[in-house]
XYZ file of C-alpha atoms in Angstrom:
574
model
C 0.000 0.000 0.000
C 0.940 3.606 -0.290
C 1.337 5.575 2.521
C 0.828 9.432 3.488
C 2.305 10.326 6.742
C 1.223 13.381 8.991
C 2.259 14.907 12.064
C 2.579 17.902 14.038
C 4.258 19.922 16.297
C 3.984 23.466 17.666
C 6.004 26.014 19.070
C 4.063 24.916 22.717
C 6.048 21.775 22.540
C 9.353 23.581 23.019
C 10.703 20.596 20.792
C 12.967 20.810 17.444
C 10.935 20.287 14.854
C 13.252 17.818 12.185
C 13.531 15.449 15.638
C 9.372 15.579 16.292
C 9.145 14.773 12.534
C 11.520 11.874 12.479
C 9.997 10.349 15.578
C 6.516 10.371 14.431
C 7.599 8.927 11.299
C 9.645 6.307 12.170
C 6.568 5.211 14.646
C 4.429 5.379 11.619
C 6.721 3.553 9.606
C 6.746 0.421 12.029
C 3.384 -0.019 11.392
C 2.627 0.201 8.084
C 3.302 -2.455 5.518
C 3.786 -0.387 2.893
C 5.802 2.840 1.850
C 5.237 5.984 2.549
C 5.055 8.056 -0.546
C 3.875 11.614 0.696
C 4.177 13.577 3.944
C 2.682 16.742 5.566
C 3.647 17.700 8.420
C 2.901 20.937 10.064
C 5.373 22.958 12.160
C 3.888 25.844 14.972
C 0.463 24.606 14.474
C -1.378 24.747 17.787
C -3.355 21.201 18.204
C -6.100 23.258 18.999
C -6.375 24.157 15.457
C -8.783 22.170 13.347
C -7.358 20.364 10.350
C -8.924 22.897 7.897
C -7.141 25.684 8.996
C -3.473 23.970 9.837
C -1.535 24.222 6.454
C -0.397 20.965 5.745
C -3.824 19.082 7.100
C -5.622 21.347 5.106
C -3.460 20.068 1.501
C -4.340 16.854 3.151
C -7.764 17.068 3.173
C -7.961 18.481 -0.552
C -6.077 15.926 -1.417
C -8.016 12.928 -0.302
C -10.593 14.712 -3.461
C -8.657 13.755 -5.860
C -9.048 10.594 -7.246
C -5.201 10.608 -8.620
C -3.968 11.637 -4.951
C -1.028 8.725 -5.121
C -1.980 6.959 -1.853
C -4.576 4.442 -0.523
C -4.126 5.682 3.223
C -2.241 7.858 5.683
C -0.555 6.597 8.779
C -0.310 9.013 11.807
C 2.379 8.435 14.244
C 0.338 10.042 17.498
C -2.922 10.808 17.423
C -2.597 13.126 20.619
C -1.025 15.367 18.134
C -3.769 15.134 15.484
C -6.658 15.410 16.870
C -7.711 17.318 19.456
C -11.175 17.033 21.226
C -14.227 16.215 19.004
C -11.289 16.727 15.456
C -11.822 13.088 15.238
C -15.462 12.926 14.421
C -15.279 15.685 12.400
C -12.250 14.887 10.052
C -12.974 10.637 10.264
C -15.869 11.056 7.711
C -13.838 12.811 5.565
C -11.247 9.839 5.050
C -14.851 7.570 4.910
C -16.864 9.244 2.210
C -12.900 9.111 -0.232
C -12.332 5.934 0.486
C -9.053 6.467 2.250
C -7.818 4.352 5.071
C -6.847 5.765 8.340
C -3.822 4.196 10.572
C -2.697 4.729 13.963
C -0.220 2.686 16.490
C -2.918 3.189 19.278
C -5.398 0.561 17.257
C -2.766 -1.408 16.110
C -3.027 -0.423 12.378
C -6.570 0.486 9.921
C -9.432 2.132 12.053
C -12.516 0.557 11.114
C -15.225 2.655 10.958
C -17.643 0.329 11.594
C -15.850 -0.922 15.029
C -17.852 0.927 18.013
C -13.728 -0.089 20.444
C -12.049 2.114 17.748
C -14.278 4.912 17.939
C -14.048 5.273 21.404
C -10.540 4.853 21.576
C -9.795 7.723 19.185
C -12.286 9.982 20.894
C -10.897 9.120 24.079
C -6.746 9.833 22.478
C -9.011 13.210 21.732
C -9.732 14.166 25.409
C -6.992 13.067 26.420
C -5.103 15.437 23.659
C -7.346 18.430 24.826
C -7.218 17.362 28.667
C -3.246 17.338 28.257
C -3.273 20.930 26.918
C -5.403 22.589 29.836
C -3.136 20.627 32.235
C -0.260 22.061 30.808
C -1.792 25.526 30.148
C -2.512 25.191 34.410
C 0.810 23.870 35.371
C 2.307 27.155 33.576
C 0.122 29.810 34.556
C 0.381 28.429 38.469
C 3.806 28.569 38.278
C 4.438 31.576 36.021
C 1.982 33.435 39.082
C 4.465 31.486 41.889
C 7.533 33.137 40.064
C 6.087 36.748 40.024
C 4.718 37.018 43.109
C 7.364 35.056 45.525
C 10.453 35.478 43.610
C 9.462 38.790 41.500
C 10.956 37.119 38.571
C 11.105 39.086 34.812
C 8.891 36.626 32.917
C 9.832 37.860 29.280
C 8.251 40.034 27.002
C 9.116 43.629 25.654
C 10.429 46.222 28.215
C 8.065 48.603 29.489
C 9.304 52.148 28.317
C 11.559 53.258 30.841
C 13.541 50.103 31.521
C 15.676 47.778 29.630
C 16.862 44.226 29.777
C 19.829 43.471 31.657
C 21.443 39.825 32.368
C 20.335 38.513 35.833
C 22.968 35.358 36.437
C 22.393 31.886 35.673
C 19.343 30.053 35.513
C 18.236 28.346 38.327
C 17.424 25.669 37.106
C 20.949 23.721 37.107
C 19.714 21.769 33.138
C 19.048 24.955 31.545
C 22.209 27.092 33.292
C 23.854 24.281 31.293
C 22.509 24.763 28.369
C 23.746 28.790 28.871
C 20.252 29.894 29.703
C 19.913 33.115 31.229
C 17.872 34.923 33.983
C 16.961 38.613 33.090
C 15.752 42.034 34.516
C 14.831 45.764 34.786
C 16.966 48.359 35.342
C 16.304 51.967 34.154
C 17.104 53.324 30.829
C 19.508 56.224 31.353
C 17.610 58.017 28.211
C 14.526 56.750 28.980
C 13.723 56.340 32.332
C 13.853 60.318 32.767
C 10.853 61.017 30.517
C 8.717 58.645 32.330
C 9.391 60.806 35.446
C 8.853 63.776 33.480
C 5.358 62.430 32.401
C 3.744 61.431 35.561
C 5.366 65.087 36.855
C 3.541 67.169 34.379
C 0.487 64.703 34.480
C -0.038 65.459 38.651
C 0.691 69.079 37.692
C -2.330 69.212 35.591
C -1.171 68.990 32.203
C -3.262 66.833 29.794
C -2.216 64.043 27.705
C -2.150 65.621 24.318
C -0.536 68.546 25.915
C 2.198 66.071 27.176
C 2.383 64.557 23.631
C 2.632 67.960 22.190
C 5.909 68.589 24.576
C 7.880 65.518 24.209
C 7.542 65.752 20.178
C 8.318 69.651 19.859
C 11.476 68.637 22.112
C 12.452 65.872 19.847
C 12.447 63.062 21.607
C 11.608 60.239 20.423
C 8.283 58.211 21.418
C 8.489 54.599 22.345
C 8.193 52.994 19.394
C 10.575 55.592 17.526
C 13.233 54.577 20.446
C 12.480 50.445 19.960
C 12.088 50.381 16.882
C 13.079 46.632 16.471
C 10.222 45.265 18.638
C 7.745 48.271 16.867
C 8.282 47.871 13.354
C 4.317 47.990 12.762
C 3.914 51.491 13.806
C 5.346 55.136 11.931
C 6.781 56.203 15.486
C 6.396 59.769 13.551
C 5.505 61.430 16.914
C 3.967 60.786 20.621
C 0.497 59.998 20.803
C -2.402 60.544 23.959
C -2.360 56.848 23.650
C 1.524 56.207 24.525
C 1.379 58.590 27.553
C -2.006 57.377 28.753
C -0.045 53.577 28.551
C 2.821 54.499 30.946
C 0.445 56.642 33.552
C -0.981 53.407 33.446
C 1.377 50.889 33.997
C 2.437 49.897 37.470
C 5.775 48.498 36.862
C 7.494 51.573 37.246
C 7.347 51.049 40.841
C 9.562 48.554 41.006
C 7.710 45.980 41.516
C 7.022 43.182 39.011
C 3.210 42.666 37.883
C 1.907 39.842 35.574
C -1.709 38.712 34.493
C -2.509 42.085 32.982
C -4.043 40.372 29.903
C -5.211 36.802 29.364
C -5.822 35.045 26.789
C -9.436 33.972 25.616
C -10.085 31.675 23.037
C -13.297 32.720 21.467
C -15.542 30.778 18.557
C -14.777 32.297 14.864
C -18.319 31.510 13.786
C -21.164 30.309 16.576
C -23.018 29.006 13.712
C -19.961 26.887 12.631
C -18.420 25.467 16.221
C -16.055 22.986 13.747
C -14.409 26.044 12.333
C -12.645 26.003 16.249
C -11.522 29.261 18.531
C -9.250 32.481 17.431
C -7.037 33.227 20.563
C -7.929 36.854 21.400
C -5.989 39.191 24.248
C -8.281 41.169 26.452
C -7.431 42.793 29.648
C -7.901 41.900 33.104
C -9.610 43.398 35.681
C -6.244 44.890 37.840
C -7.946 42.948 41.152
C -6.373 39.841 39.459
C -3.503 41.338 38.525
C -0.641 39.276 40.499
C 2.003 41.436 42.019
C 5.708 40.612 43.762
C 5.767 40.917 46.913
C 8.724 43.387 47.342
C 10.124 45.765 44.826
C 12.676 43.784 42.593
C 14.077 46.647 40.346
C 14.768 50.319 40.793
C 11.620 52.632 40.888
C 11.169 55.463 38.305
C 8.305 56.801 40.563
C 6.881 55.711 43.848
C 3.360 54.184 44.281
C 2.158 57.184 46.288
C 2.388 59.103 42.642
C 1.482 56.003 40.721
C -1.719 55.700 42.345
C -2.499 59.659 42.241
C -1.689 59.452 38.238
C -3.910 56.294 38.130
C -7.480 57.720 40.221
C -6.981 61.237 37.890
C -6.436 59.309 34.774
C -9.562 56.641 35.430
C -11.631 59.645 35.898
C -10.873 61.153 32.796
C -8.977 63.688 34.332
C -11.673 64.283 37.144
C -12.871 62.790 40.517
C -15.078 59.759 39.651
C -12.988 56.521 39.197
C -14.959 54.372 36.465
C -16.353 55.207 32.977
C -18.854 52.668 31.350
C -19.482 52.567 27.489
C -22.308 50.572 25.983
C -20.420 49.014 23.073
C -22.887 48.563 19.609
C -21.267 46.135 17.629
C -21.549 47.827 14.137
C -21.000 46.252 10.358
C -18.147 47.683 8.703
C -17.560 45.999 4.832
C -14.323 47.636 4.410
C -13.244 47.143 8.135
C -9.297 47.294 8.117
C -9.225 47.748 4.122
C -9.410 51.319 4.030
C -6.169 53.736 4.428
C -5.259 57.414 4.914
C -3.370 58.551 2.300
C -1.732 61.069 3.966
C -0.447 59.558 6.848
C -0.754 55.884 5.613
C -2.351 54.231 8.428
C -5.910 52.426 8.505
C -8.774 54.552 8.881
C -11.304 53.787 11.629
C -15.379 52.433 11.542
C -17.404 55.465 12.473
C -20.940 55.542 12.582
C -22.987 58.751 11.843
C -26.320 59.876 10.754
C -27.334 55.653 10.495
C -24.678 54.607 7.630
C -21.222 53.503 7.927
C -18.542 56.419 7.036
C -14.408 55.909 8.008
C -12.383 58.556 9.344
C -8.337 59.283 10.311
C -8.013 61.561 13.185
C -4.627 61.766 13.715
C -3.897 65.089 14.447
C -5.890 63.956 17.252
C -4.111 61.005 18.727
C -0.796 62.389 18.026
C 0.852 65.892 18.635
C 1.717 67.754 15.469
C 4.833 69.392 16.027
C 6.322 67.489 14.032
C 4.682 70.227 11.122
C 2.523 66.757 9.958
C 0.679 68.443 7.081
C -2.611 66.568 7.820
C -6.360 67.325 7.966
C -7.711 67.258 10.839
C -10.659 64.903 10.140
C -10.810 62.577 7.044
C -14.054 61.398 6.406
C -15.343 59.062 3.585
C -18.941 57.539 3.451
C -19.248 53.695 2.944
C -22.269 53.771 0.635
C -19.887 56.462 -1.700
C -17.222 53.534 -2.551
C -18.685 50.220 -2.270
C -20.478 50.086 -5.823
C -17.017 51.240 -7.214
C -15.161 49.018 -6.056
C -18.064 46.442 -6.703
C -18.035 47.229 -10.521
C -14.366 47.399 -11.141
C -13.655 43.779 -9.550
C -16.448 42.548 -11.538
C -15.069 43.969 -14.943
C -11.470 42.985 -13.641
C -12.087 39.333 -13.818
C -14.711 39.235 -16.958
C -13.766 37.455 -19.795
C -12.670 40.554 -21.789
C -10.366 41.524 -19.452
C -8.611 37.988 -18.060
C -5.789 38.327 -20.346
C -4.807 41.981 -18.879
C -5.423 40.779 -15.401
C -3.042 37.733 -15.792
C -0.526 39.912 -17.287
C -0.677 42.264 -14.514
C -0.769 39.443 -11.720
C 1.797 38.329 -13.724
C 4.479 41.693 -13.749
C 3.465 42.172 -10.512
C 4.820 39.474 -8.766
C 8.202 40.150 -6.711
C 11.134 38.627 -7.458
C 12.083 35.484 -5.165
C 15.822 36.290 -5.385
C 16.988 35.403 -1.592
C 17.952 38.461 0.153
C 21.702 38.758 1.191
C 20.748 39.372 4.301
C 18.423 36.369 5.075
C 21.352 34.522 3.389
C 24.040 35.776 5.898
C 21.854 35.354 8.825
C 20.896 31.748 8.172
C 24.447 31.243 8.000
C 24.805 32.699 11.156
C 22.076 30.744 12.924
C 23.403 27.520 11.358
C 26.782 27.807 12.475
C 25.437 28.564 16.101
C 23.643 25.686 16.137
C 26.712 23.421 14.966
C 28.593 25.494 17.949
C 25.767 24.593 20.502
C 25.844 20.729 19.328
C 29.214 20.683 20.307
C 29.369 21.937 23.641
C 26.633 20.154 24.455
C 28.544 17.222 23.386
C 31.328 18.630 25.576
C 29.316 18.724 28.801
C 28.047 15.204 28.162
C 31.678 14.133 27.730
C 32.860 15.944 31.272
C 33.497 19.595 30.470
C 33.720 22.211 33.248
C 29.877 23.104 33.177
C 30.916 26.899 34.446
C 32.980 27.097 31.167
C 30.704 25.768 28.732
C 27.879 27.585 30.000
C 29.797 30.975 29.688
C 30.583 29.801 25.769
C 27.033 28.449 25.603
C 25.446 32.094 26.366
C 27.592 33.807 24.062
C 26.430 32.012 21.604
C 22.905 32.159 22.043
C 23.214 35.984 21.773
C 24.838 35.577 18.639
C 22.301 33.268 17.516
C 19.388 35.267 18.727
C 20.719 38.821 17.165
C 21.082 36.563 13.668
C 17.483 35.661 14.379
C 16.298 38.945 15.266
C 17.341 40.272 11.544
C 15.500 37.458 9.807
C 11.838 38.327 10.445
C 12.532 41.791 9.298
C 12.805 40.761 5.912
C 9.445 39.720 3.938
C 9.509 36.090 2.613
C 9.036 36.519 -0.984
C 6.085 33.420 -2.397
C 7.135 31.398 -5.418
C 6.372 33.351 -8.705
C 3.848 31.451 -10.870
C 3.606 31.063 -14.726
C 0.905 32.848 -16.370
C -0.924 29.662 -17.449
C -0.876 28.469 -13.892
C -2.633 32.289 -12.786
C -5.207 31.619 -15.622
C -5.819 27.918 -14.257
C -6.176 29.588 -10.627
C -8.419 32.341 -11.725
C -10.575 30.145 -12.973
C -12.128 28.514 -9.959
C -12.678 32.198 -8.882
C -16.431 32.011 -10.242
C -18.550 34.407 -10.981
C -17.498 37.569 -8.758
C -20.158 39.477 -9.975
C -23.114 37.084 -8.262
C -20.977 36.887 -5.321
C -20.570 40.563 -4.283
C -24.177 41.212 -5.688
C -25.991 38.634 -3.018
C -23.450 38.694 -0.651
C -24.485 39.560 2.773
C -22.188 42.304 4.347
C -20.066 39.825 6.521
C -19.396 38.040 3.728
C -19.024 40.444 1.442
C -15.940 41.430 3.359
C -14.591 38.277 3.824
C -14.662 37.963 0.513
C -12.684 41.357 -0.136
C -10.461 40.233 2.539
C -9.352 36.961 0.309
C -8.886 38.703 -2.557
C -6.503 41.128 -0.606
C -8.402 44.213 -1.557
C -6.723 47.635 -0.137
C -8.042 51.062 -0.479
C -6.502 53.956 -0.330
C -8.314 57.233 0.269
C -6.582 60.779 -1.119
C -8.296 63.474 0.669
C -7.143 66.512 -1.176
C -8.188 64.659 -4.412
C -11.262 62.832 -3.199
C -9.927 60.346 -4.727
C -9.847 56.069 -3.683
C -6.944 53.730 -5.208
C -7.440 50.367 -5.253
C -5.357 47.733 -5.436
C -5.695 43.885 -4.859
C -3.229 41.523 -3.506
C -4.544 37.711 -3.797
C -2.253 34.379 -2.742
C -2.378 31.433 -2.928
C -0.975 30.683 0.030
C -3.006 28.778 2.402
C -5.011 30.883 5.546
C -4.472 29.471 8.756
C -6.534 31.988 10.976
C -9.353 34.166 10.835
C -12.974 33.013 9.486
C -13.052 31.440 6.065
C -14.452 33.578 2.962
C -18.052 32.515 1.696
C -19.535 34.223 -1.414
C -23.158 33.552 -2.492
C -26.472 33.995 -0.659
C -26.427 33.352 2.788
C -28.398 30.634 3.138
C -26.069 29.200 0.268
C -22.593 30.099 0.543
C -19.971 28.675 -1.649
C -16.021 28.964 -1.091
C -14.130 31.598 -2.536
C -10.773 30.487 -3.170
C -6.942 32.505 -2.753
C -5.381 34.197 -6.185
C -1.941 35.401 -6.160
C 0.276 38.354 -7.074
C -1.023 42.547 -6.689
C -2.549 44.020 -9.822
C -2.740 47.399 -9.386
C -4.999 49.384 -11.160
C -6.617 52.997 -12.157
C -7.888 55.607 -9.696
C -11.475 54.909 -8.446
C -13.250 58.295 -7.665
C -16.649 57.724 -6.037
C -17.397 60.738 -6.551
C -17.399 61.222 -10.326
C -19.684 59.162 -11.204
């Protein structure tokens, strides 16, 4: 028989993923008699995931369609990693209805799916697979709280404005000290750590948060993510905003003492209506009784918590006596949410909703101080109802028959060139040669090195190896370019665009302009939208899936590939 293999493992695991892969495989290899002709195996992919959003499971699961798929079965080498939960009953029919065998060690080969002792023991592997996460997810938390609270421990994460990172000695933990693991903390920035003080100083003295903003920019210094720039590459850092000075009024670290459980993590349903689609993780915050704090101060103050607590009753009040502030929150439909940009300062314009209709507005000579001389209005506003049939009409026409062969030519030209960068190239080399360094002195301690030496040599080199690292994600990957014939063949299965955005509800109307990669971009001066789309092929392993078609009959809309830019769309001139 022919054989495809698949396994997981995510970055939870903490393992390396060639050894996870070669483990599972070899397991599954045992068991089969057979080859294995095909693998997919995914790498970072939470278990919690369902198969039709992890990458690999997902080309799994298409593949099983097609009748010419090269193998009678697939052979998984743990189903703990698999399938998680209720994934079992979900994805088992699948394999069923294509007439593809399913084999795992824990049945001792083919699950039948007529035996009732094979059911049960794959949904039980399931629990157990889901039971094993929320005991680990316990075990951390508990003992992440334990390590804040008794010891004060730094437990990772960006600096808080103000501080920076210093080395804190050895691990405690006498395995990882070996393996030149490092304990860090807080200590004040000497550029930094002065403008905090300055803030909460000027806040107590009754200057407002803008007009705080307004200072710090005028006297050209830089805001937070101006100064960091390598942990804040997703914002301009053009100039302080209300927002950045409201943050450190309110954070509680500058005490000096450490604070952990601000924000949790809550994994919420991406479609009630569809409970197999699984959970998005989302970050909220908590409520700062839960908040877990050390029990003495473990790093040097920037303020004391006399003023900290001052800064925090004024700011809760908005600046007056009463503590709280509740908002009613209306959840509102926005088709273009997160599509639509400012063209003068570039970011995303915001949902607003006036007079009953939808409109999107950049205000960001109000969140940040101008005197930085940004020439920007004050208010950008563009109605909803004033684009949408535009944009409607020209991706119709883009994709008609008439126009396929310019489209494919532009998808074409458009497509960046997959040259590797020289500097992705040098710091793979890097990384690579730290890792042959690391094999050997672990090889060294094993053999009866002087763990105090090694561990010095072992720490130097996991600095080198994370600085190589921390140049890498900087630079885009670049996707494989495709032939025009193969962007015809792909465009094809598109369907008929027009039907779709025409009965398309407004959810999935803008679903479906997320998958085609649609981005607008609004000229105020000119009145003036560009448009631009952006589709891949790639496969989309978060957020809700794309529908097109009525809602009571939705149909898939597939990925595209490349950006084809194209002419000015003026709503306004119509």
């Amino acid at each position: 028989m022919r054989f495809a293999f698949y396994g997981r493992v995510s970055t939870e695991d903490q393992q390396d993923p060639e050894a996870s892969r070669n483990w599972q495989k070899a397991r599954a290899q045992t068991l089969i008699e057979g080859d294995i002709v095909t693998e997919h195996f995914d790498i970072g992919q939470s278990r919690s995931i369902p198969w039709k959003r992890r990458p690999e499971a997902n080309h799994l699961l298409n593949a099983l369609k097609d009748p010419d798929r090269g193998f009678d079965a697939v052979v998984i080498g743990e189903p703990q990693r698999a399938f998680y939960g209720n994934q079992y009953g979900l994805t088992f029919p699948v394999f069923v209805h294509y007439g593809v065998q399913l084999w795992v060690p824990e049945v001792g080969g083919q699950v039948d799916p007529e035996s009732e002792a094979h059911d049960l023991v794959m949904s039980v592997f399931g629990g157990m697979s889901k039971g094993e996460r929320n005991r680990i997810k316990i075990r951390v938390r508990s003992a992440m709280a334990a390590q804040a609270k008794v010891e004060g421990r730094f437990l990772g994460g960006r600096p808080p404005y103000g501080y920076r990172i210093v080395d804190a000695g050895p691990h405690p933990n006498p395995a990882k000290a070996a393996d030149g693991k490092r304990l860090h903390k807080l200590e004040p920035h000497p550029e930094t750590a002065p403008i905090v003080q300055r803030i909460f100083t000027e806040y107590l003295d009754g200057r407002g948060l803008f007009a705080i903003a307004e200072a710090l920019t005028n006297d050209r210094i830089k805001s937070p993510s101006a100064h960091d720039r390598a942990r804040n590459q997703h914002r301009s850092g053009i100039a302080w905003s209300k927002g950045a000075v409201r943050t450190i009024l309110a954070n509680p670290r500058y005490t000096g003492r450490q604070v952990w459980n601000k924000q949790r993590k809550d994994e919420v349903l991406l479609d009630v209506e569809d409970v197999a689609l699984g959970h998005a993780t989302k970050m909220r915050w908590n409520d700062p009784g839960s908040w877990v704090w050390s029990a003495s101060v473990v790093q040097e103050p920037l303020i004391d918590t006399d003023t900290f607590e001052r800064a925090r009753t004024t700011l809760a009040g908005g600046g007056r006596t009463r503590k709280t502030r509740e908002r009613n929150r209306v959840r509102r439909t926005y088709v273009l949410r997160s599509l639509m940009y400012c063209g003068v300062c570039a970011r995303r314009m915001q949902g607003h909703w006036n007079h009953d209709a939808p409109y999107y507005r950049c205000r960001f000579p109000y969140e940040y101080a101008l005197a930085n001389k940004v020439d920007h209005p004050r208010n950008v506003y563009l109605a909803e109802h004033e684009v949408l049939p535009v944009v409607d009409h020209w991706l119709t026409t883009l994709f008609t028959p008439g126009r396929l062969d310019t489209t494919v030519r532009a998808l074409y030209k458009s497509q960046t060139d997959s040259t590797p960068n020289p500097s992705t190239t040098e710091a793979t080399r890097v990384v690579a040669e730290c890792d042959t360094k690391l094999a050997r002195y672990r090889a060294a301690l094993e053999a009866g090195a002087d763990p105090k030496m090694i561990a010095t040599w072992t720490s130097q080199i996991q600095t080198q190896k994370a600085e190589a690292l921390a140049r890498v994600p900087a630079i885009p990957s670049q996707p494989q370019r495709m032939a025009e014939e193969e962007i015809r063949e792909f465009l094809g299965t598109l369907g008929d665009i027009h039907t779709a955005l025409d009965e398309a509800v407004a959810d999935d109307k803008s679903a479906v302009y997320q998958r085609l990669g649609l981005k607008l971009t609004y000229q105020p001066d000119t009145r003036i939208v560009q448009a631009a789309v952006n589709i891949d092929t790639r496969p989309h392993s978060h957020g809700p899936r794309a529908r097109s078609g009525h809602k009571n009959n939705p149909t898939e809309i597939p990925w595209g590939y490349g950006t084809c830019p194209e002419g000015d769309l003026n709503p306004h001139a119509r």
